[in-house]
mmCIF file of N, CA and C in Angstrom:
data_model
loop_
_atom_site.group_PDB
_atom_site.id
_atom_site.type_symbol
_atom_site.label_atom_id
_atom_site.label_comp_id
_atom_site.label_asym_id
_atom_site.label_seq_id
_atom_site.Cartn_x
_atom_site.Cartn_y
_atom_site.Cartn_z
ATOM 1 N N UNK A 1 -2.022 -56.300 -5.528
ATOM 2 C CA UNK A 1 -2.664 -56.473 -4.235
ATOM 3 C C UNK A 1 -3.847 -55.512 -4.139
ATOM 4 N N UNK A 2 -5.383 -55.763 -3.661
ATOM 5 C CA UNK A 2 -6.367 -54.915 -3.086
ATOM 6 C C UNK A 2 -6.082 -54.197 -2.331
ATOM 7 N N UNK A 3 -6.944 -52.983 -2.428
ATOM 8 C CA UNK A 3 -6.569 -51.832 -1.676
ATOM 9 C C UNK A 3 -7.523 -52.744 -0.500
ATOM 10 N N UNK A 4 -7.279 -52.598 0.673
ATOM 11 C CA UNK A 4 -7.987 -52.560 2.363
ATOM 12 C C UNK A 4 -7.797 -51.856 3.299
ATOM 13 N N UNK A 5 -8.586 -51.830 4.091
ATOM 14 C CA UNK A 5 -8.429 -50.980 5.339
ATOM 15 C C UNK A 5 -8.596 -51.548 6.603
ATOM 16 N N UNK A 6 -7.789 -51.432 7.323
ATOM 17 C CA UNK A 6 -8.156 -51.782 8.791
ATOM 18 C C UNK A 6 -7.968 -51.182 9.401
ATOM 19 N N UNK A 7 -9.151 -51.691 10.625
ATOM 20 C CA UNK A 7 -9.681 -50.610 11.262
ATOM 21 C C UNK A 7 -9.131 -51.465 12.715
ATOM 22 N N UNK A 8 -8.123 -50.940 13.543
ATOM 23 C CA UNK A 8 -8.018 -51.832 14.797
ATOM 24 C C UNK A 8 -8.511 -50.929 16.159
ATOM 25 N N UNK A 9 -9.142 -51.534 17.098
ATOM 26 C CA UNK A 9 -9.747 -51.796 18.167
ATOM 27 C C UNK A 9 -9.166 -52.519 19.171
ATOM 28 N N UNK A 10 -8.922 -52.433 20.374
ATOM 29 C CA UNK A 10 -8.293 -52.968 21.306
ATOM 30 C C UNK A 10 -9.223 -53.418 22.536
ATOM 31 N N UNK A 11 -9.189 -54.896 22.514
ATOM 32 C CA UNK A 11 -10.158 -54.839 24.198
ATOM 33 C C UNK A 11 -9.015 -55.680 24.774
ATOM 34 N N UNK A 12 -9.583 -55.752 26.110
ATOM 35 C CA UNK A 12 -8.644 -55.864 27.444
ATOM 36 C C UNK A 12 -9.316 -57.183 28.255
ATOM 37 N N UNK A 13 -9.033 -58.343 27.991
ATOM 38 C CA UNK A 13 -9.680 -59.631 28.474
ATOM 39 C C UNK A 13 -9.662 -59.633 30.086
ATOM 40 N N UNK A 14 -10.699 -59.704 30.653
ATOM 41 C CA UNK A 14 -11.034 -59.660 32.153
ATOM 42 C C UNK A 14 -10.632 -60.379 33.038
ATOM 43 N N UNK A 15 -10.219 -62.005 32.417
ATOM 44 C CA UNK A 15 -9.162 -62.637 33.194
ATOM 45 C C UNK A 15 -8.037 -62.372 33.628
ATOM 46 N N UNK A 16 -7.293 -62.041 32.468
ATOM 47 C CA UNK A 16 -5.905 -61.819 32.259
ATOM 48 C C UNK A 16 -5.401 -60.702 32.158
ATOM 49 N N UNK A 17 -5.631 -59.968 31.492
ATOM 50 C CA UNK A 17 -5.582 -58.843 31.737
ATOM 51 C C UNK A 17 -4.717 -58.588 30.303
ATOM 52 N N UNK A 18 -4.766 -59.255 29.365
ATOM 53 C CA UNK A 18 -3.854 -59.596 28.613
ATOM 54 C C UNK A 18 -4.634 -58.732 27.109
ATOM 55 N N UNK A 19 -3.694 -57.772 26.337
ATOM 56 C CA UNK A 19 -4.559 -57.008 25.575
ATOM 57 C C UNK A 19 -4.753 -57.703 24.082
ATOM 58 N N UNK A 20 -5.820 -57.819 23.910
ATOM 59 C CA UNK A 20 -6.521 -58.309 22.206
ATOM 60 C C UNK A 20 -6.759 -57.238 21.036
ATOM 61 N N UNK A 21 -5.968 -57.036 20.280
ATOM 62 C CA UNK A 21 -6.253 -56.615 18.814
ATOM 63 C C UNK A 21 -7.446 -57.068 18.195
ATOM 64 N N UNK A 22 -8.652 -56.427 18.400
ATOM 65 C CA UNK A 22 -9.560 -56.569 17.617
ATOM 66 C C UNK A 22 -9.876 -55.719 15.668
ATOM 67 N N UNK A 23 -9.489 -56.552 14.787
ATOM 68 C CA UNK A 23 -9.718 -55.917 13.743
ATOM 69 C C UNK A 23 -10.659 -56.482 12.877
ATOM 70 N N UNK A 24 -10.962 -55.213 11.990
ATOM 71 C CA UNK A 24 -12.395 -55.257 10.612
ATOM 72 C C UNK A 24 -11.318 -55.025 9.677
ATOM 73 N N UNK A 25 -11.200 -55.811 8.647
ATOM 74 C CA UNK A 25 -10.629 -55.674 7.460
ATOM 75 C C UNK A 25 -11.474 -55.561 6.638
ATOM 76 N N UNK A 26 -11.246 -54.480 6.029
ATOM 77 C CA UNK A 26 -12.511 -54.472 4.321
ATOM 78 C C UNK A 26 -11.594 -54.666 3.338
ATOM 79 N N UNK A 27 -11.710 -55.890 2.727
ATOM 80 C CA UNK A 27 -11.045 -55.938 0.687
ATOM 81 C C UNK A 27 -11.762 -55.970 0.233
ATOM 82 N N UNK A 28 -11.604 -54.133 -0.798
ATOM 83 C CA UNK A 28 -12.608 -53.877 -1.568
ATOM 84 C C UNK A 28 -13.771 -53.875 -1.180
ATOM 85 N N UNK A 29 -15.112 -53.733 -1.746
ATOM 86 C CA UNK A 29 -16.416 -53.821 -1.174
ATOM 87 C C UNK A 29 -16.856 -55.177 -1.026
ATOM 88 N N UNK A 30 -15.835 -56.241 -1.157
ATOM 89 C CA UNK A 30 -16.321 -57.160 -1.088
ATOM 90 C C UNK A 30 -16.377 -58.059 -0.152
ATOM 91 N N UNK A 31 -15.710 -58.064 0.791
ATOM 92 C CA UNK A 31 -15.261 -58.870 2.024
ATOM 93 C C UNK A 31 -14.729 -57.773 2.828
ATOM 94 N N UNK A 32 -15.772 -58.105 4.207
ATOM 95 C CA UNK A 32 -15.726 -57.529 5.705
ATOM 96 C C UNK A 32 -15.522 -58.987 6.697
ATOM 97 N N UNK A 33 -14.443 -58.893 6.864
ATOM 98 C CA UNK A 33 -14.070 -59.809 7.837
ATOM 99 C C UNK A 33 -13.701 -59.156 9.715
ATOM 100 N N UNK A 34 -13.811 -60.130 10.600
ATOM 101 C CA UNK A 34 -14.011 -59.749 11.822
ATOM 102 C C UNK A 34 -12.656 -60.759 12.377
ATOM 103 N N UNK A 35 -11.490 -60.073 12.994
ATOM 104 C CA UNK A 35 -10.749 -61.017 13.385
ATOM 105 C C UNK A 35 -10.049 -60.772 14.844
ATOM 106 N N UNK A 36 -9.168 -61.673 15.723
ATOM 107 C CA UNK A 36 -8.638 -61.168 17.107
ATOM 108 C C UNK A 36 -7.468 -61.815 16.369
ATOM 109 N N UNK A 37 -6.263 -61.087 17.413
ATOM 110 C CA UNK A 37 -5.057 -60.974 17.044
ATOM 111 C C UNK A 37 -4.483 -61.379 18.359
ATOM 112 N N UNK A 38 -4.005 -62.164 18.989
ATOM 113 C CA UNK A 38 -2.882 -63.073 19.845
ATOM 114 C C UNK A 38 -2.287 -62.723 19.863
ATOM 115 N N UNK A 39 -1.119 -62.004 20.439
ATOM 116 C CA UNK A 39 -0.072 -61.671 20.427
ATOM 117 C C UNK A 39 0.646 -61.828 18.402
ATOM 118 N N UNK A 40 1.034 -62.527 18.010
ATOM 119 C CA UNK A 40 1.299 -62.864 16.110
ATOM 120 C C UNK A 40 0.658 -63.620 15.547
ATOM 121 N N UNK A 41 -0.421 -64.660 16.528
ATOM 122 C CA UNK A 41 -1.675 -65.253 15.601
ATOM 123 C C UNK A 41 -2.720 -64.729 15.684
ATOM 124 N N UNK A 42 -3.257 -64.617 14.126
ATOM 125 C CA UNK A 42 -4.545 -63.986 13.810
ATOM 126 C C UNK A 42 -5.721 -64.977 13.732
ATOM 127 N N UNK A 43 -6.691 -65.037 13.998
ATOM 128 C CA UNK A 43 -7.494 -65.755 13.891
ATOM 129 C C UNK A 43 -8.849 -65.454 13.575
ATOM 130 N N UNK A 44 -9.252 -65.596 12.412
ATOM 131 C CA UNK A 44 -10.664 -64.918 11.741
ATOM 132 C C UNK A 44 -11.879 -65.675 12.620
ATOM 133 N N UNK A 45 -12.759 -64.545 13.150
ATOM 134 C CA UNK A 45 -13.992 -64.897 13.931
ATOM 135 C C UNK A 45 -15.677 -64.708 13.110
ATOM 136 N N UNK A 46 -16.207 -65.430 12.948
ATOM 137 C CA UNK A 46 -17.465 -65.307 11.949
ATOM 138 C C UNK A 46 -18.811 -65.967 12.685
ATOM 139 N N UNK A 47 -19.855 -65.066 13.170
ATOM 140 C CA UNK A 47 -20.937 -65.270 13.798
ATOM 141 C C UNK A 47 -22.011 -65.308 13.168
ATOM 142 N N UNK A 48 -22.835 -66.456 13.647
ATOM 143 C CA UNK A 48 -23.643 -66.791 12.372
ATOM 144 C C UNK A 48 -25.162 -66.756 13.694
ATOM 145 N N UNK A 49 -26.265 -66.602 12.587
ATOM 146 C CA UNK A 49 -27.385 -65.819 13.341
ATOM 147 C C UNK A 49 -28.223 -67.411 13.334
ATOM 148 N N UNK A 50 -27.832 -68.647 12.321
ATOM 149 C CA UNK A 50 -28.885 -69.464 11.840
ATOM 150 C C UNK A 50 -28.489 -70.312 13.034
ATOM 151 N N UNK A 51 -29.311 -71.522 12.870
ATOM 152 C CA UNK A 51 -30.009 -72.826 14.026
ATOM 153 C C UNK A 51 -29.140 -73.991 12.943
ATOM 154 N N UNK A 52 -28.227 -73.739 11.835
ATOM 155 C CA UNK A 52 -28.155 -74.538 11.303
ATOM 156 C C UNK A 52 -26.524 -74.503 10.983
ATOM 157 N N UNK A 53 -25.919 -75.881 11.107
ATOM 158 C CA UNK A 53 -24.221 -75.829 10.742
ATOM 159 C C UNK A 53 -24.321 -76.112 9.241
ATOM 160 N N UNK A 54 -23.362 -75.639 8.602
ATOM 161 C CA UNK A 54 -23.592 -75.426 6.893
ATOM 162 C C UNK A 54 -22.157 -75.553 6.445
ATOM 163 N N UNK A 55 -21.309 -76.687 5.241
ATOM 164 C CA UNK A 55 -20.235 -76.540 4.607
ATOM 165 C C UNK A 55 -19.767 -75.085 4.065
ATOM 166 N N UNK A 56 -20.765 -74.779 3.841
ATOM 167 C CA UNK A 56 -20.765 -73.417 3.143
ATOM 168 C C UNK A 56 -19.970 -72.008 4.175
ATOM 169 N N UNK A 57 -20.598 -72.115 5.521
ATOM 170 C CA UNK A 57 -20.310 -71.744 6.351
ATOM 171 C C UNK A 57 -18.200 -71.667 6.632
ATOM 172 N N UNK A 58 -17.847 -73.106 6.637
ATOM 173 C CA UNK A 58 -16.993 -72.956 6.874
ATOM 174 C C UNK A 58 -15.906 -72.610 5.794
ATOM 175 N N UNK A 59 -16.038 -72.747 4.451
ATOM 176 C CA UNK A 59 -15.463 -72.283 3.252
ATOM 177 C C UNK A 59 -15.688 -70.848 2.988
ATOM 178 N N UNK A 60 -16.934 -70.199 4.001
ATOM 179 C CA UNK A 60 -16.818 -68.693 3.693
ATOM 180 C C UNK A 60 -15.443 -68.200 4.870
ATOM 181 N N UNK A 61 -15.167 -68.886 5.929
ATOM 182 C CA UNK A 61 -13.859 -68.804 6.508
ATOM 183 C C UNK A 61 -13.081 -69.178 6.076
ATOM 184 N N UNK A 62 -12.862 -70.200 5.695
ATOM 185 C CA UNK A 62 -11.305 -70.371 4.808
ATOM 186 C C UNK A 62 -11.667 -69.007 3.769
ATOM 187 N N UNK A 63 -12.359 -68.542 2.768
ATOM 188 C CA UNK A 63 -11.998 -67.992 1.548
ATOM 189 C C UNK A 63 -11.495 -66.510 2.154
ATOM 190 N N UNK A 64 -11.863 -66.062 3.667
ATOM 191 C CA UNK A 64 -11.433 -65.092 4.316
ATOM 192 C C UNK A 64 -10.170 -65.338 4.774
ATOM 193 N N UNK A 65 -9.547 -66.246 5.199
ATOM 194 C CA UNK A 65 -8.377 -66.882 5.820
ATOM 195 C C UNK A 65 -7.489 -66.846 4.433
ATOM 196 N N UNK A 66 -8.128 -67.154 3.268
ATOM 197 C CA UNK A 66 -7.533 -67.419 2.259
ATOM 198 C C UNK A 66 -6.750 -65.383 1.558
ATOM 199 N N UNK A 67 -7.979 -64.750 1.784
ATOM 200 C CA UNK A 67 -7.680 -63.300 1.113
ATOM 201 C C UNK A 67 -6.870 -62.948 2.369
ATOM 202 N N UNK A 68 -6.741 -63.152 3.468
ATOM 203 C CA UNK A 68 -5.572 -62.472 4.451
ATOM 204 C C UNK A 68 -4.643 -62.966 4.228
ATOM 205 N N UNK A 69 -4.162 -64.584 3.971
ATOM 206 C CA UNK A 69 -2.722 -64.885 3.510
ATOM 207 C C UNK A 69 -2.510 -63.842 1.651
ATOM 208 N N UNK A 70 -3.099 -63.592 0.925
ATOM 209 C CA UNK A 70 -2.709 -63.578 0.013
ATOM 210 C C UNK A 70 -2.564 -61.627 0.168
ATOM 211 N N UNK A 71 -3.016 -61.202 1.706
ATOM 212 C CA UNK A 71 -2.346 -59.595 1.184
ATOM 213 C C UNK A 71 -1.330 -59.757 2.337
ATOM 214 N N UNK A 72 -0.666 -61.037 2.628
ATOM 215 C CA UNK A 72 0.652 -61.128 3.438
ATOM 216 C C UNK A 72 0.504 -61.183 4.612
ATOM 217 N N UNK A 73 -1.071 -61.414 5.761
ATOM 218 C CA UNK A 73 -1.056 -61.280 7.002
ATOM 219 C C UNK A 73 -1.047 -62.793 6.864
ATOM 220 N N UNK A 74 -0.529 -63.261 8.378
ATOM 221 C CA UNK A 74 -0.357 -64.805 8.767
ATOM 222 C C UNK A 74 -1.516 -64.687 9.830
ATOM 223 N N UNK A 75 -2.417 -65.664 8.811
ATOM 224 C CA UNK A 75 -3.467 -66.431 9.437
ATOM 225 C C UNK A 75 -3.706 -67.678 8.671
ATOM 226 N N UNK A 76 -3.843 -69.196 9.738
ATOM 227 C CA UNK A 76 -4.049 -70.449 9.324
ATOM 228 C C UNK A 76 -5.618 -71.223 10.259
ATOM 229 N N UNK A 77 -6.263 -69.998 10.990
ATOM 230 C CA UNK A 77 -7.502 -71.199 11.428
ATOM 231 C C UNK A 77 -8.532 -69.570 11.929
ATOM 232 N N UNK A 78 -9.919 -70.575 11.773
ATOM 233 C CA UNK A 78 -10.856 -69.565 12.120
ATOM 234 C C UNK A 78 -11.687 -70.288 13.315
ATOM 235 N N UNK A 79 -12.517 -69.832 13.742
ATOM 236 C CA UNK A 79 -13.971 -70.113 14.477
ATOM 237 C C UNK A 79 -15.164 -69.563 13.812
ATOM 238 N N UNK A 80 -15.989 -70.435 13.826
ATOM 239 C CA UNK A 80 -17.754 -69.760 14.062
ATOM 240 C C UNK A 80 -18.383 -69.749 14.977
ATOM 241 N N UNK A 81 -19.430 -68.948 15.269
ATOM 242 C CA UNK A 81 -19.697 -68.834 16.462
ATOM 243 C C UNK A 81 -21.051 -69.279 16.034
ATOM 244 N N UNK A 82 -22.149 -69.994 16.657
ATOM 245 C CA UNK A 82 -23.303 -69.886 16.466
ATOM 246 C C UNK A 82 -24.097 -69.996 18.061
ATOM 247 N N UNK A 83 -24.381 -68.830 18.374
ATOM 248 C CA UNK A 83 -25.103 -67.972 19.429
ATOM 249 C C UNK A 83 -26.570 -69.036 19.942
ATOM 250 N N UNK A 84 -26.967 -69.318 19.034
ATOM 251 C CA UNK A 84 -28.295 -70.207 19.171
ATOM 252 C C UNK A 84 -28.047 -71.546 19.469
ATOM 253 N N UNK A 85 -26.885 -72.140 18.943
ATOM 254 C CA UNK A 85 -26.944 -73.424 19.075
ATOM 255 C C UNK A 85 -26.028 -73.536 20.643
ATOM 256 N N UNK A 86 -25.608 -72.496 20.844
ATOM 257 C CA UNK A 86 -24.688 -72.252 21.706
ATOM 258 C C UNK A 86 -23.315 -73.514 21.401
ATOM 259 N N UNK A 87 -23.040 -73.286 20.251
ATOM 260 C CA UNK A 87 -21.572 -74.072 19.890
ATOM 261 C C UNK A 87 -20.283 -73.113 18.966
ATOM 262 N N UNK A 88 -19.559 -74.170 19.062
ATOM 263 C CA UNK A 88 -18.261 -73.367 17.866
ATOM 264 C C UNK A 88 -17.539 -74.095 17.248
ATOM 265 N N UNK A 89 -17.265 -73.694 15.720
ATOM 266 C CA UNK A 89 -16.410 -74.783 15.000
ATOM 267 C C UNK A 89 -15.539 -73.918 14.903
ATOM 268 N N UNK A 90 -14.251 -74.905 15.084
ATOM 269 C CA UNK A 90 -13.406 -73.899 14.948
ATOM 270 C C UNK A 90 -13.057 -75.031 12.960
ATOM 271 N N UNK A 91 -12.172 -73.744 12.670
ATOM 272 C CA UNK A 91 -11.810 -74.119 10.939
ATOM 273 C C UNK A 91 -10.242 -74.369 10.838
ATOM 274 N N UNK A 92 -10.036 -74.903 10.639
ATOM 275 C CA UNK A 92 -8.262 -75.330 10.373
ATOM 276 C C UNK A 92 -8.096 -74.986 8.649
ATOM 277 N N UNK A 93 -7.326 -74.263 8.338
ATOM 278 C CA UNK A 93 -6.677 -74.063 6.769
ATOM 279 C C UNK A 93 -5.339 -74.788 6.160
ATOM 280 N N UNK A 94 -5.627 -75.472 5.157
ATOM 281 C CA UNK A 94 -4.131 -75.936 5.026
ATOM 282 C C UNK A 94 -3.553 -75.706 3.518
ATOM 283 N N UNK A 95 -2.799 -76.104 3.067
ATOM 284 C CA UNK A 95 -2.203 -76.009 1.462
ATOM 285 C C UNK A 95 -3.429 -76.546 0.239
ATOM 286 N N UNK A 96 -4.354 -77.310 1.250
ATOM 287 C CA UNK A 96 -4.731 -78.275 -0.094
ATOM 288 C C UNK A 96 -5.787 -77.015 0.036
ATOM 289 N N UNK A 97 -6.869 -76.639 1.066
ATOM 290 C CA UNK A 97 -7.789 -75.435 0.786
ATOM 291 C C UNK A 97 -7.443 -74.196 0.236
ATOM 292 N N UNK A 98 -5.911 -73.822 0.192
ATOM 293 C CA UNK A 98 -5.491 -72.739 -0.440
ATOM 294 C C UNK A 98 -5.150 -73.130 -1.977
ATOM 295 N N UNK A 99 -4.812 -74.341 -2.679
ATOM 296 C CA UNK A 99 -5.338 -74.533 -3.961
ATOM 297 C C UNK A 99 -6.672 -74.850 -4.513
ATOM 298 N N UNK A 100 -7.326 -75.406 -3.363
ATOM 299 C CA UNK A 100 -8.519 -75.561 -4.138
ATOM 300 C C UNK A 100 -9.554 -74.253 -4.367
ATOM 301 N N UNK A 101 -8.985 -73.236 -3.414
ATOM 302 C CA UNK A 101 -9.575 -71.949 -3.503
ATOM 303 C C UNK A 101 -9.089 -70.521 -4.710
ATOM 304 N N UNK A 102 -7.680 -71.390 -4.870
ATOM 305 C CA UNK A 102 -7.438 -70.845 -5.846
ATOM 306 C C UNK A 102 -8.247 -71.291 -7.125
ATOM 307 N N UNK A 103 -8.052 -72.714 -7.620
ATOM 308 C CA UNK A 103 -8.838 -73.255 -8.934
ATOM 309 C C UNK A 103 -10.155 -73.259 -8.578
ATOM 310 N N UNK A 104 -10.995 -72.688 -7.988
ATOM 311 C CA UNK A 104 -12.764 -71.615 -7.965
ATOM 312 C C UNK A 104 -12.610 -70.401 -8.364
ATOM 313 N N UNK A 105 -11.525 -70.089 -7.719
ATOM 314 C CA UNK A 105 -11.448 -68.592 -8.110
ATOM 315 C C UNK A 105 -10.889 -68.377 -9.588
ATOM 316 N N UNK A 106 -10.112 -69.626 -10.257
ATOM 317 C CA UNK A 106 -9.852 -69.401 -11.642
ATOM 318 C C UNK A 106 -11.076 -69.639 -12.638
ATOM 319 N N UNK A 107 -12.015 -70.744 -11.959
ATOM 320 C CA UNK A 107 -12.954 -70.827 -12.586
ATOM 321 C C UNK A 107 -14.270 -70.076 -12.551
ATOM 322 N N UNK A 108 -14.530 -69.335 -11.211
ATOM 323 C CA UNK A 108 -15.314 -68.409 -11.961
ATOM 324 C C UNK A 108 -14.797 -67.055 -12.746
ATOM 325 N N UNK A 109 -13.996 -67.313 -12.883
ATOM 326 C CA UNK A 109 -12.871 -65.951 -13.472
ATOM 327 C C UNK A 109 -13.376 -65.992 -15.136
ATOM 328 N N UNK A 110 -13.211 -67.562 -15.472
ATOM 329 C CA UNK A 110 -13.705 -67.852 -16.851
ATOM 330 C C UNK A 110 -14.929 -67.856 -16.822
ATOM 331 N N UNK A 111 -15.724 -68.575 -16.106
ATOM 332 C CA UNK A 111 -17.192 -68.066 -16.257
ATOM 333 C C UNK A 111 -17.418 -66.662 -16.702
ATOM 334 N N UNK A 112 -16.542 -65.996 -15.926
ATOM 335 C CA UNK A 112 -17.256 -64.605 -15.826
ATOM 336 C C UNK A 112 -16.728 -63.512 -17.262
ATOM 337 N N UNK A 113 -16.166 -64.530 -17.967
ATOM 338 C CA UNK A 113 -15.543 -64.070 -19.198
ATOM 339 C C UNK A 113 -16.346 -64.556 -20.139
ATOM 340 N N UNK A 114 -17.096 -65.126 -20.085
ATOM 341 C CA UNK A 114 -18.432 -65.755 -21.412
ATOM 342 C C UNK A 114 -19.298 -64.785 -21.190
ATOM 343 N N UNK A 115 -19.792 -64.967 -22.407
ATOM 344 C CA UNK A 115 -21.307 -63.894 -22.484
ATOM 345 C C UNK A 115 -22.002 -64.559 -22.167
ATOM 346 N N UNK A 116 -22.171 -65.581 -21.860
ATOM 347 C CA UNK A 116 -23.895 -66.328 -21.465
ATOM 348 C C UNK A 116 -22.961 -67.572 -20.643
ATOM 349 N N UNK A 117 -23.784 -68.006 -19.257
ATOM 350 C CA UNK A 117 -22.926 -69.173 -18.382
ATOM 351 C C UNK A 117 -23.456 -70.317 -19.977
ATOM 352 N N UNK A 118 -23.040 -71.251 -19.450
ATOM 353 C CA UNK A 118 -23.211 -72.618 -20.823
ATOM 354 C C UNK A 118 -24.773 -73.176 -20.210
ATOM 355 N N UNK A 119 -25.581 -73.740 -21.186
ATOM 356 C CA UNK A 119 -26.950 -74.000 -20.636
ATOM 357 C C UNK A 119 -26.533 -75.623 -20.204
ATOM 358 N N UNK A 120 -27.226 -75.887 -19.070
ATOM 359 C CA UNK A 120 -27.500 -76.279 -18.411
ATOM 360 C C UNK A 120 -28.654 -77.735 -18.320
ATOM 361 N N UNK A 121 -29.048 -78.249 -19.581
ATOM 362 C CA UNK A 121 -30.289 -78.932 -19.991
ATOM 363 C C UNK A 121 -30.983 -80.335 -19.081
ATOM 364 N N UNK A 122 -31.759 -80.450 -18.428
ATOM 365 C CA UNK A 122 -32.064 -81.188 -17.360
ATOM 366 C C UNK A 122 -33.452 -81.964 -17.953
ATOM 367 N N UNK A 123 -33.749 -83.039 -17.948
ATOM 368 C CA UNK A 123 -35.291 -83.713 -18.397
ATOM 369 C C UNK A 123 -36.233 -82.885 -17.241
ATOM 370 N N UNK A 124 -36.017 -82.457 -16.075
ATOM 371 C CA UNK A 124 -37.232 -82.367 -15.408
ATOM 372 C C UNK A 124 -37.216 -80.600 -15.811
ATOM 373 N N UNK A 125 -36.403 -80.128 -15.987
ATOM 374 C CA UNK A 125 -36.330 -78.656 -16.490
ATOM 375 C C UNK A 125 -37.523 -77.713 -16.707
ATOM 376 N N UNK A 126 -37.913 -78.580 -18.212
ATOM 377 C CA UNK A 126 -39.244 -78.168 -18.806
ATOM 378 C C UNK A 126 -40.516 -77.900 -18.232
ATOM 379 N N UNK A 127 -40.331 -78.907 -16.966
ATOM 380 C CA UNK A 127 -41.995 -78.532 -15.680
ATOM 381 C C UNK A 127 -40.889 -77.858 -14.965
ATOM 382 N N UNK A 128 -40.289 -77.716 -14.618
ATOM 383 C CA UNK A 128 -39.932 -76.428 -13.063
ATOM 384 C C UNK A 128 -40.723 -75.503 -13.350
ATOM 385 N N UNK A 129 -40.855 -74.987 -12.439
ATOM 386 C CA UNK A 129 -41.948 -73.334 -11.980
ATOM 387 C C UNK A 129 -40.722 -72.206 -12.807
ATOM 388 N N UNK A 130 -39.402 -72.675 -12.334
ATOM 389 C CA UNK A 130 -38.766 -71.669 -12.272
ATOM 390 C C UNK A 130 -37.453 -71.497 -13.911
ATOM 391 N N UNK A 131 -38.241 -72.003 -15.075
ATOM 392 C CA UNK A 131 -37.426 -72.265 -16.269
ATOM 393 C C UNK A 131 -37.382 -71.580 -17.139
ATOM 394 N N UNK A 132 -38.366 -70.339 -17.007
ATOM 395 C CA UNK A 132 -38.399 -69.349 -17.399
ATOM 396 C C UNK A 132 -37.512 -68.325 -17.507
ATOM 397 N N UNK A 133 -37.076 -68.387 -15.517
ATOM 398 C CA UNK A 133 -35.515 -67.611 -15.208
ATOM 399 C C UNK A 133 -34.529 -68.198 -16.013
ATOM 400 N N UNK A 134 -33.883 -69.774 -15.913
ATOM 401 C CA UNK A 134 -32.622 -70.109 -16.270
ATOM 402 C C UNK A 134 -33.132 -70.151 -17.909
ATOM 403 N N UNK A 135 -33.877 -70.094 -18.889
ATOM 404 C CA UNK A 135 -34.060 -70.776 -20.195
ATOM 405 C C UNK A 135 -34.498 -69.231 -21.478
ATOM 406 N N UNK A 136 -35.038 -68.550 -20.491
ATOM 407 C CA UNK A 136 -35.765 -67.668 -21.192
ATOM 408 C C UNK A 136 -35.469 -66.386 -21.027
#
């Protein structure tokens, strides 16, 4: 298991009066996640600055949803917040995103065990601006 730290914070909801566990989890230097705590459901919160909704977006919540089940905290759904668009998705997690997040994570595991990624060879390749980076 990764070493982490959390850091908990408490606010006090103005309706209710009802108290919220606010926590920052750091695993490793690699993931800073932002989450509220419900009374025993956790629910990862992720605020996004862009004008734009993105797949990407919501798989960077599951893969956070994903590293809190795997150091034993119970969490199964997130939100995004996007401030500009003034909307929110919320993210639902289930068995099939927790294998498919596993077999990425096996595969860049092997990637990251080759000395060189495998090339890549494309017909339009040769004119890109940019073939120098991937070729040379």
């Amino acid at each position: 298991m990764d070493n982490y730290l959390v850091d908990e914070n408490f606010l006090k909801a103005k309706m209710t009066g009802t108290m919220i566990a606010y926590y920052i989890i750091c695993i490793g230097e690699t993931v800073k996640i932002d989450f509220l705590k419900f009374g025993d459901e956790i629910v990862v919160h992720e605020v996004k600055k862009s004008r734009k909704l993105e797949e990407a977006h919501i798989w960077q919540v599951k893969f956070y949803i994903y590293s809190l089940q795997k150091l034993g905290i119970k969490c199964h759904s997130g939100v995004i917040h996007y401030p500009k668009l003034m909307r929110k998705v919320d993210v639902d997690f289930n068995e099939n995103d927790y294998i498919k997040i596993e077999i990425i994570h096996q595969e860049i595991s092997e990637l990251l065990k080759q000395s060189l990624p495998p090339p890549i060879k494309k017909t339009y390749c040769a004119k890109c601006a940019y073939y120098n980076f991937c070729y040379l």
